[in-house]
Coordinates of C-alpha atoms in Angstrom, one line a residue:
Chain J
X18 CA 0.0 0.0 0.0
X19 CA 1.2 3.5 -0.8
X20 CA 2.1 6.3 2.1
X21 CA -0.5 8.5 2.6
X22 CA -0.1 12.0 1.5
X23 CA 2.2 14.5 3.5
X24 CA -1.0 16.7 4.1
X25 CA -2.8 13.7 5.6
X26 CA -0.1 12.5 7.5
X27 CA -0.2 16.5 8.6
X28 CA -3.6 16.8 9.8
X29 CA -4.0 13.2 11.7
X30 CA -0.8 14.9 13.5
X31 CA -2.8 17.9 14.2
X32 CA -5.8 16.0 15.2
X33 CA -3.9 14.1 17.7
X34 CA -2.2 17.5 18.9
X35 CA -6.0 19.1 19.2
X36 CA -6.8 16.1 20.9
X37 CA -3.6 16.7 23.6
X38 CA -4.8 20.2 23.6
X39 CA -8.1 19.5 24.9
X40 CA -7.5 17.1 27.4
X41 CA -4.8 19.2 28.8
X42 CA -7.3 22.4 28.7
X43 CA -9.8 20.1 30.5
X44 CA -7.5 19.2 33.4
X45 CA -6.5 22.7 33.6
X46 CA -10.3 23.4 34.0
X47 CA -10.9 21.2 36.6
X48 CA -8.0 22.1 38.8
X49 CA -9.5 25.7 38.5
X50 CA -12.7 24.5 40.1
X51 CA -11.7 22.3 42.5
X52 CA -9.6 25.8 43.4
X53 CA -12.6 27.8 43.5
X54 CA -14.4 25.6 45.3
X55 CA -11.4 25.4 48.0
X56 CA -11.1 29.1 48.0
X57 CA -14.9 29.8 48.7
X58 CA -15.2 27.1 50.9
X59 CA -17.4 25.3 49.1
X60 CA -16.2 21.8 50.9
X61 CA -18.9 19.8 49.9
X62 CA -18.3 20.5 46.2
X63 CA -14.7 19.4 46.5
X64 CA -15.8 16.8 47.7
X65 CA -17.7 15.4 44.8
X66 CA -14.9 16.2 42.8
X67 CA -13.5 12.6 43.4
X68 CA -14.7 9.3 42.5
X69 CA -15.9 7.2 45.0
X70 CA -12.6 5.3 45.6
X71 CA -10.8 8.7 45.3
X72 CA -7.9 9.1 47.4
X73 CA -6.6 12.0 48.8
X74 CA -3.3 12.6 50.7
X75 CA -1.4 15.7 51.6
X76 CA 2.1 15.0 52.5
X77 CA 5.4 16.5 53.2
X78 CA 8.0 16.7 50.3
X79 CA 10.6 14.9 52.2
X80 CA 8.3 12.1 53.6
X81 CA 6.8 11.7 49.8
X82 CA 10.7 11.4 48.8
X83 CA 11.5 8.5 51.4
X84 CA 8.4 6.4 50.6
X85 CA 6.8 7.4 53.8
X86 CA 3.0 7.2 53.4
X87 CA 2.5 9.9 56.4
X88 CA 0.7 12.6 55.4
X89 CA -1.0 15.6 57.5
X90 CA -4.3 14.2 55.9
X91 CA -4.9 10.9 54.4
X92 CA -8.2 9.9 52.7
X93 CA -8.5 6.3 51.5
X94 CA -11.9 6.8 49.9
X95 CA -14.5 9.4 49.4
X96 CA -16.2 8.8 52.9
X97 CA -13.1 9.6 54.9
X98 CA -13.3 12.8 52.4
X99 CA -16.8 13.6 52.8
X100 CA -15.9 13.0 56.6
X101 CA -13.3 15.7 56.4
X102 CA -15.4 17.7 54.3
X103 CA -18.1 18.0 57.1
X104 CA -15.5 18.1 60.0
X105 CA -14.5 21.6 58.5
X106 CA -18.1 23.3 58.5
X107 CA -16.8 25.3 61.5
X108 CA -13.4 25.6 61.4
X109 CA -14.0 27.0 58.0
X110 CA -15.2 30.1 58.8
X111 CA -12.6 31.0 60.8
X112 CA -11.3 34.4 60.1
X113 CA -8.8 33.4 57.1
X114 CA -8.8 33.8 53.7
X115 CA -7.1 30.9 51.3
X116 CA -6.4 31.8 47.4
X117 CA -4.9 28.9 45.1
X118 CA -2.5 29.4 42.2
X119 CA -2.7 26.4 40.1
X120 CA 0.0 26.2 37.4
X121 CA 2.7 24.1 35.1
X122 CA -0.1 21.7 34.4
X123 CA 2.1 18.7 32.4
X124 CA -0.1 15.2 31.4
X125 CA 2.5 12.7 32.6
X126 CA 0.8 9.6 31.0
X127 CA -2.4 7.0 30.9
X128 CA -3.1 3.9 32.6
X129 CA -4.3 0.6 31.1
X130 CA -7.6 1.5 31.9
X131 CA -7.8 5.0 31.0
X132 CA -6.8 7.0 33.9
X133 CA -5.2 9.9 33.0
X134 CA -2.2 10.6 35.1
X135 CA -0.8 14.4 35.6
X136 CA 0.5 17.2 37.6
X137 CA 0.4 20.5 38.3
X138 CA 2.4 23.1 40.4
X139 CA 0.2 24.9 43.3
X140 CA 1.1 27.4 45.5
X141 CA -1.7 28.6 48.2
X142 CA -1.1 32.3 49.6
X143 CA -3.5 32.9 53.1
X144 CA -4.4 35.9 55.0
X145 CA -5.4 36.0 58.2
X146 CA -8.2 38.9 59.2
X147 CA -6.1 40.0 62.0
X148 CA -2.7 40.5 60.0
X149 CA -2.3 42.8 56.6
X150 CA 0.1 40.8 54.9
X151 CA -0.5 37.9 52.4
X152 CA 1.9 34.9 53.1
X153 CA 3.0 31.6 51.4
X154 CA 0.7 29.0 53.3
X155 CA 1.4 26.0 51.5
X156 CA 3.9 25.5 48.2
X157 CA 4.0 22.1 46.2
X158 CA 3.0 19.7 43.6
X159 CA -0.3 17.8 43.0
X160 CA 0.4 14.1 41.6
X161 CA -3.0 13.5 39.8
X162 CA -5.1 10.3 38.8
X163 CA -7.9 11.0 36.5
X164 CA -10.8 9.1 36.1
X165 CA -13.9 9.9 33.7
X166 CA -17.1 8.9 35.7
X167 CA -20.7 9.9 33.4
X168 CA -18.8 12.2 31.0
X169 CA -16.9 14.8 33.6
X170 CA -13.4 14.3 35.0
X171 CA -13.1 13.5 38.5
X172 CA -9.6 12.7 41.1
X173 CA -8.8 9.1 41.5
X174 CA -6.4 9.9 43.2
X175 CA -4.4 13.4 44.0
X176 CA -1.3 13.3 46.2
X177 CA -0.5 16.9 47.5
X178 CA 3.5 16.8 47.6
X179 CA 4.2 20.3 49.8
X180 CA 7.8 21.5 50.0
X181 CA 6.4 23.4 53.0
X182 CA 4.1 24.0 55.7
X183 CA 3.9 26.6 58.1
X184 CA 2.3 25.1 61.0
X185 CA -0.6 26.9 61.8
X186 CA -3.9 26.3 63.3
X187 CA -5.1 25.8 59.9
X188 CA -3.4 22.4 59.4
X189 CA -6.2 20.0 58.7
X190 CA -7.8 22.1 55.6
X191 CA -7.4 20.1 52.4
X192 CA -5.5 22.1 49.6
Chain C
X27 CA -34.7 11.7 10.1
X28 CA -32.5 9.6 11.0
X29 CA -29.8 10.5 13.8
X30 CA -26.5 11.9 12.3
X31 CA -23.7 9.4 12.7
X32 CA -21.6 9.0 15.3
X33 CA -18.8 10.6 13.1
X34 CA -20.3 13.6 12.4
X35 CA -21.8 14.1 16.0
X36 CA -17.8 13.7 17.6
X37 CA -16.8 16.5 14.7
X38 CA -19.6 18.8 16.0
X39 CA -18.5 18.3 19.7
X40 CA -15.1 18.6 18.6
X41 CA -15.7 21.7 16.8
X42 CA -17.4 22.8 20.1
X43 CA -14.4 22.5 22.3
X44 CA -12.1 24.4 19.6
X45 CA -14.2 26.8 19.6
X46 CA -14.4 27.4 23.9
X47 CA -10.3 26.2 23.8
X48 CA -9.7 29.4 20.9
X49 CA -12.1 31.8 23.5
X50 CA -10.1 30.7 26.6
X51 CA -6.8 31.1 25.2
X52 CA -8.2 34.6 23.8
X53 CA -8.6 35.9 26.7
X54 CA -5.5 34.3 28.6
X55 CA -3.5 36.8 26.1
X56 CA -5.6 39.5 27.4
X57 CA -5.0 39.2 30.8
X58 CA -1.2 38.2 29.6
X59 CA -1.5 41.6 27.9
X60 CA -2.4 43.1 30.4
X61 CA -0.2 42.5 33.4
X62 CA 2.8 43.3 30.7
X63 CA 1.3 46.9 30.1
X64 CA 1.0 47.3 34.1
X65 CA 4.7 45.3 35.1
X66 CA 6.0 47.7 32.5
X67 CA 4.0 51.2 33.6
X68 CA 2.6 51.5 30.4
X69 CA -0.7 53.2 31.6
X70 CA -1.9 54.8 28.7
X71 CA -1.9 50.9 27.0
X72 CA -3.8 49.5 30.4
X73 CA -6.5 52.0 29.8
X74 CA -6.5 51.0 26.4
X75 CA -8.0 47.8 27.2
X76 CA -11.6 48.8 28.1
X77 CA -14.8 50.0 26.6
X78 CA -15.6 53.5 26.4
X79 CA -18.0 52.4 29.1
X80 CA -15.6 50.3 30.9
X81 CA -16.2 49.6 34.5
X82 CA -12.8 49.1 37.0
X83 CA -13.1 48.6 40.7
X84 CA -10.7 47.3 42.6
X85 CA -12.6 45.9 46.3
X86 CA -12.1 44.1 49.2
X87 CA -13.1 40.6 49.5
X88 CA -14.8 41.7 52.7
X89 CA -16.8 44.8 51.2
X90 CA -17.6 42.7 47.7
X91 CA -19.0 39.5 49.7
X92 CA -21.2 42.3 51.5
X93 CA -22.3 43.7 48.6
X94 CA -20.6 47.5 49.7
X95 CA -19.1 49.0 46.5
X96 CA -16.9 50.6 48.2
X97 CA -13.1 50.2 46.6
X98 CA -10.4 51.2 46.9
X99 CA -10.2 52.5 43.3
X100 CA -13.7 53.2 41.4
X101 CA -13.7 54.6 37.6
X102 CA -17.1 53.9 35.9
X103 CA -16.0 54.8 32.6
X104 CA -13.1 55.1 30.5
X105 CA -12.9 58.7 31.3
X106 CA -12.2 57.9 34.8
X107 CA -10.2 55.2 33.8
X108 CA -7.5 57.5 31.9
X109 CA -7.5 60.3 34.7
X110 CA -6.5 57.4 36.8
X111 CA -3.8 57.1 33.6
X112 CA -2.4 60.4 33.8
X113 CA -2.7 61.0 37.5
X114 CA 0.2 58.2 37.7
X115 CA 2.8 59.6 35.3
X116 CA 4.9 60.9 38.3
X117 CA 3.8 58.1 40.9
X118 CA 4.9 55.0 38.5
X119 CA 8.5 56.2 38.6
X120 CA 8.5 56.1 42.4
X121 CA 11.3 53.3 42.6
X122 CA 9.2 50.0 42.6
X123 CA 8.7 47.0 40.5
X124 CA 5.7 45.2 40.5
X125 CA 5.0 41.7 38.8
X126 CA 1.5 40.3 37.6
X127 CA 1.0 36.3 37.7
X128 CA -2.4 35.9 36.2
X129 CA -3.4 32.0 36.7
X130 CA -6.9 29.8 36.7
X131 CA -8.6 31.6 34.2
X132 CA -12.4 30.5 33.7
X133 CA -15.1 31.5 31.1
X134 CA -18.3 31.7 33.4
X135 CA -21.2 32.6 31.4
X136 CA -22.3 35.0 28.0
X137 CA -24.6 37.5 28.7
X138 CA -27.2 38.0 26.3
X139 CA -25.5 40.7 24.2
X140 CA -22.3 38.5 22.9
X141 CA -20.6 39.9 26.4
X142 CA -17.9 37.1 28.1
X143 CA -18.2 36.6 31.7
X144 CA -15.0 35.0 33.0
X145 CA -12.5 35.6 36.2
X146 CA -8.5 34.6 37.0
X147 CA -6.7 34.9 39.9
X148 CA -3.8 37.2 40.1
X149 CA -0.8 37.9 42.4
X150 CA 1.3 41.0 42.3
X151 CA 4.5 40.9 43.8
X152 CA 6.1 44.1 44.8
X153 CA 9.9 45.0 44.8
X154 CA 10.8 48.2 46.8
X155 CA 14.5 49.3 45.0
X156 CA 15.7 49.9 49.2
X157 CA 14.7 46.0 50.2
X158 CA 16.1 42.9 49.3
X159 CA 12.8 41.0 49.4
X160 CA 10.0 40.6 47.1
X161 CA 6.7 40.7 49.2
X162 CA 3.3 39.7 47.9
X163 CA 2.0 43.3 47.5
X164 CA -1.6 42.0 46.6
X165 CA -3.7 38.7 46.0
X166 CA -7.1 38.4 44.5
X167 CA -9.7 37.5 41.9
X168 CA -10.3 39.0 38.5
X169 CA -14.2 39.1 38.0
X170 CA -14.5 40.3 34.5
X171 CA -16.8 41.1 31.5
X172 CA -15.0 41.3 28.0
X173 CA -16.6 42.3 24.7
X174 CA -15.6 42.3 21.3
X175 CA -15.0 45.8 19.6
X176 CA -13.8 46.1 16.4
X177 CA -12.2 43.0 16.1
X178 CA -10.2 42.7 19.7
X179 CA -11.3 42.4 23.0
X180 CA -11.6 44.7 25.8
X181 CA -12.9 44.8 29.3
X182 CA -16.4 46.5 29.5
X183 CA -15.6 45.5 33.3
X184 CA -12.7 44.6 35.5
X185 CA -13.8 43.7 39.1
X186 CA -10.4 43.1 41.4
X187 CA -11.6 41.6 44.5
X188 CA -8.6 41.4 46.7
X189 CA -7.9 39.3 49.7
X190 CA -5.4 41.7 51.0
X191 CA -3.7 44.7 50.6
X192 CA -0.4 45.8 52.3
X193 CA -1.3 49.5 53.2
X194 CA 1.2 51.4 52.1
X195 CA 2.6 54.1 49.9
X196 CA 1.4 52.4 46.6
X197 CA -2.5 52.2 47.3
X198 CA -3.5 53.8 44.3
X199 CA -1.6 51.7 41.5
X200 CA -4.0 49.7 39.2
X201 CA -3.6 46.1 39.4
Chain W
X5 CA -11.1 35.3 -9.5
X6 CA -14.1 35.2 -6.8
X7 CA -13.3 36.0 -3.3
X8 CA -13.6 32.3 -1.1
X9 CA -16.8 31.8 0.4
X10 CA -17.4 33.4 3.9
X11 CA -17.3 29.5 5.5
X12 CA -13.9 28.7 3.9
X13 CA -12.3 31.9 4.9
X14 CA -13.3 31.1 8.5
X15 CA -12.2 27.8 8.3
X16 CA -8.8 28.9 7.2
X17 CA -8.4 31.6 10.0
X18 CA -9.5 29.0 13.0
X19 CA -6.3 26.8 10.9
X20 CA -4.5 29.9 11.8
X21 CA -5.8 30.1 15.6
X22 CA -5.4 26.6 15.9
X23 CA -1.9 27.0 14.8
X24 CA -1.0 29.8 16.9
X25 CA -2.4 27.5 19.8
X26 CA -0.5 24.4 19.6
X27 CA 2.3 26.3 18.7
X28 CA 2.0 28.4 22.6
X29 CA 0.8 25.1 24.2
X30 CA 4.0 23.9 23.2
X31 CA 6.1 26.3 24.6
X32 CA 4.1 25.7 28.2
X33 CA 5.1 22.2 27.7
X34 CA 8.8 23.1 27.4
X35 CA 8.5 25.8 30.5
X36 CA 6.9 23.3 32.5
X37 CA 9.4 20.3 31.7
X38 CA 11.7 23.7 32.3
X39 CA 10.4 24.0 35.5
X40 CA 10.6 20.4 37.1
X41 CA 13.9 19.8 35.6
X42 CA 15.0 22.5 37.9
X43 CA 12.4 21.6 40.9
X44 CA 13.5 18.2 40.5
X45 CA 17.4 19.4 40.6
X46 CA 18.2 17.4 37.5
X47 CA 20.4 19.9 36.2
X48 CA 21.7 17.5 33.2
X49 CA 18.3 17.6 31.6
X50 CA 18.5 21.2 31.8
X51 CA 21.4 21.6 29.7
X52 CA 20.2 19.7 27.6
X53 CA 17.2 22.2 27.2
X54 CA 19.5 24.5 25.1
X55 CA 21.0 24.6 21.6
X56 CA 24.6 23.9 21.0
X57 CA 25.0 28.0 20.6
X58 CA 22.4 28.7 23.8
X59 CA 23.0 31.6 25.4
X60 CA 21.8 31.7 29.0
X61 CA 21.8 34.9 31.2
X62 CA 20.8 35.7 34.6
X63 CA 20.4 39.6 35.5
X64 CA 18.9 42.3 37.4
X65 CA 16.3 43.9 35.9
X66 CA 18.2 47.6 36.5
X67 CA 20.9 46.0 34.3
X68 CA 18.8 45.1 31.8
X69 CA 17.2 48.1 31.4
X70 CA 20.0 50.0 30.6
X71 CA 21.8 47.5 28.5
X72 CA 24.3 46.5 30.6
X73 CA 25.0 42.9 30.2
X74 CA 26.6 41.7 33.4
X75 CA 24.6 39.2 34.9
X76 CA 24.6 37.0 37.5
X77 CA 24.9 34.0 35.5
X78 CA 26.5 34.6 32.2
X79 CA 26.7 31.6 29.5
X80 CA 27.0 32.0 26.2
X81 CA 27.4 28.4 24.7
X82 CA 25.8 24.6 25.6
X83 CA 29.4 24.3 27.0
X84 CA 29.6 26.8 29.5
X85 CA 25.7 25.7 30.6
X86 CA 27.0 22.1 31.1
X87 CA 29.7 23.5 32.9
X88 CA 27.5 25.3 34.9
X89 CA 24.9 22.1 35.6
X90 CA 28.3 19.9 36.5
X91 CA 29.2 22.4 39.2
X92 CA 26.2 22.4 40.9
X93 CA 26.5 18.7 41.3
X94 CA 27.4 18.8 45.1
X95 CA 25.8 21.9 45.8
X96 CA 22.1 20.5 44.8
X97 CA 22.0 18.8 47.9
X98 CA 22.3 21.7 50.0
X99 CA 19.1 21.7 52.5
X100 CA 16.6 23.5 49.6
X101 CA 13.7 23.3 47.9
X102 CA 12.9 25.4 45.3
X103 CA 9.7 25.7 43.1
X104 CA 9.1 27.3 39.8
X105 CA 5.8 29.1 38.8
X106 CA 6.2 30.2 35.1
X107 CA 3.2 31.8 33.7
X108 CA 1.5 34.4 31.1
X109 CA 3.4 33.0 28.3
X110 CA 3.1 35.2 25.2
X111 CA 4.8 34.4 21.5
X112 CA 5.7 37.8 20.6
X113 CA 7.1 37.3 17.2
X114 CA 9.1 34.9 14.8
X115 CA 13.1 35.6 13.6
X116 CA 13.5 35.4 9.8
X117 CA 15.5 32.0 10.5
X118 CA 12.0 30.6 12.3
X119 CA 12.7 30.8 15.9
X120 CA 10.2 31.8 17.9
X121 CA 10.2 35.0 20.2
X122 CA 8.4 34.6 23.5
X123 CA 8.2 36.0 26.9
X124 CA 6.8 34.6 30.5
X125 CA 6.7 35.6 34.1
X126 CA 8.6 33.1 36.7
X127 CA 8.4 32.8 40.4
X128 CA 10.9 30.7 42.1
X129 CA 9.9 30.0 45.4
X130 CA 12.3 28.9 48.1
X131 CA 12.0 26.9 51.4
X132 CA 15.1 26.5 53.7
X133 CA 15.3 23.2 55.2
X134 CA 16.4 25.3 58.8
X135 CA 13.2 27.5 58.6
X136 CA 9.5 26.8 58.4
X137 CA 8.3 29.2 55.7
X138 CA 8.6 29.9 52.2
X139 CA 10.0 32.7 50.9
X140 CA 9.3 34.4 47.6
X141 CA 13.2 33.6 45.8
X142 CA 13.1 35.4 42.9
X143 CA 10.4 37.1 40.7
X144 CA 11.2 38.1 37.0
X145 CA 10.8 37.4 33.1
X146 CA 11.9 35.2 30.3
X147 CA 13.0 36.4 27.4
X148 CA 13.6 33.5 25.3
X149 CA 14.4 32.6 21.5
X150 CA 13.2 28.7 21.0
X151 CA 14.6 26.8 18.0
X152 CA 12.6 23.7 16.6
X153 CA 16.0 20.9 16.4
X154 CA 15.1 17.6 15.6
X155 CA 11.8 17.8 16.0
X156 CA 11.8 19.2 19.7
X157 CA 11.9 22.5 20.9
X158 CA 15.5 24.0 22.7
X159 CA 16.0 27.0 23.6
X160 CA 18.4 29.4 21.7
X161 CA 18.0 31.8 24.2
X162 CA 16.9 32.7 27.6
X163 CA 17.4 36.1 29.4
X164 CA 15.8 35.5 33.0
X165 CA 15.7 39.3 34.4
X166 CA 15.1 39.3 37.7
X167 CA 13.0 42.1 39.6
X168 CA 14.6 41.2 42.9
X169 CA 17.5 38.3 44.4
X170 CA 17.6 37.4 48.2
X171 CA 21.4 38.0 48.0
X172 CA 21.7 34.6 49.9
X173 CA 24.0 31.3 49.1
X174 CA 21.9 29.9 46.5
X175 CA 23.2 32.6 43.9
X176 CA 24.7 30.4 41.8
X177 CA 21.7 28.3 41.3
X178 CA 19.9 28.7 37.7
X179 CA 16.7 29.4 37.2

């Protein structure tokens, strides 16, 4: 059989480049929302952003690096996240403000069935009512498993890698 | 009739998603735009960007979420908007940088006249030329409302609801 | 000869827009691979980033302004970069993490040879293994030429000017 055309060849390589595009402009959208949510306090909504086996883990940088599973939160599916989502409808209106820069979003692969694996640089800057300055609150990576449930993404799995934490009284709010 | 096959259907939804992925990325060069003209103290180009009619207010979280317009800056029109311009040909060379990270940008809605309804978060980070440090000088969300003149976008409104602001000498610097 | 129907024009200029897309999604790609090379302290994968002839600077933002070219980093060859990413081999296990934001990437123009002119902002945020919070590092620009070798993108050129520098013992570190 004969080669197909350069200009074919050209636009099934553009096709699958559009098709990158949008998956990578869908996870980007996500990780916006679930930031939005986070930063409005809209716990319950973050919490159906995972699947029902979703994990969740936030976990220091250096404990991550070692293999140590310790994290500062651990879910193991989405009742231990609906637990902590609930746990936090007091603490979170505390007088704090939490704002989440999501960025570097890189697709890092696909599992054998269909997961989409990814991460994405956050950093989360908080102010506290009683003091005018902004600070760093949390700085780190999200290691991402996605999972397509009814036609919308949702987290399989997200480990949240932080380089650092200052440890404040605002330790147990997921990021 | 008979139901369109699945081919043609996937193009359409394709087609779809191009379309919102070209609109997105439109406005991500706004905003990119943007933050250059104000990192860079070109005023007269940041006034540029919006309608004749353009709306800017930059707002506490704390008055917008109680519905107080009372801001820190308030222009209702592009009038305003380039006083504001002019008024800051001496201040801009007080000796300060400032840096604009625009991040999580999300289309929200169309309003029934073509308008775009979307919002980012943004950063500046301030430099002061007598300190080594840079400090984050303000943190916030963009809620926004572009339309389409003559070819290019502009803002026909520019909401900056900040979480904080460090009160000092540089209060009345757009962001 | 008859102008081209209305719907083939259109079709041509979204080929454009699409172009211009990929073509900017790309460069993300390479910031962000940029980025966790340098997160990730493999410094050999960052050399190998640049073209044989890359020229890689690191300076002050006063400097650059007024064209003077000394820098805090100064290489103007692959060489003198892999130099520069063999030295660093004992002194990327100092007690540091650092984290790379890049974002508002704009293409702002192509060279007559094809490379591609773009621009981004970068925060590099540090935290001190000693000290519990992060601290904004360094805050600047990109100013990059990309060249298209191979079929991969490297970059010809990157000027990082920097707003600020904690004038601290991680100068030497690239960014």
């Amino acid at each position: 059989m004969l080669d197909a055309p350069a200009s074919v060849t050209q636009t099934a390589t553009n096709d699958r480049r559009i098709e990158a595009l949008l998956r990578h402009r869908e996870i980007e959208e996500f990780n916006n929302a679930y930031a939005a949510a986070l930063d409005e306090q809209r716990l319950a909504d973050w919490a159906e952003m995972f699947t029902d086996d979703g994990f969740y883990i936030v976990i220091s940088r250096e404990n991550a690096d070692r293999n140590m599973p310790v994290g500062l939160i651990y879910c193991e599916n989405k009742g231990m996240i609906l637990d902590r989502a609930n746990a936090m409808k007091t603490e979170m209106f505390a007088p704090r403000y939490l704002r989440h820069i999501v960025g570097n979003v890189q697709v890092t692969g696909e599992e054998a069935n269909g997961d989409i694996r990814a991460r994405a640089n956050y950093v989360v800057i908080q102010v506290l009512f009683d003091r005018p300055a902004a600070t760093l609150h949390q700085v780190g990576v999200y290691y991402d498993k996605f999972r397509r449930v009814g036609g919308a993404l949702k987290l399989a799995e997200r480990r949240c890698v932080y380089d650092n934490l200052l440890v404040d009284n605002a330790l147990c709010l997921p990021v």
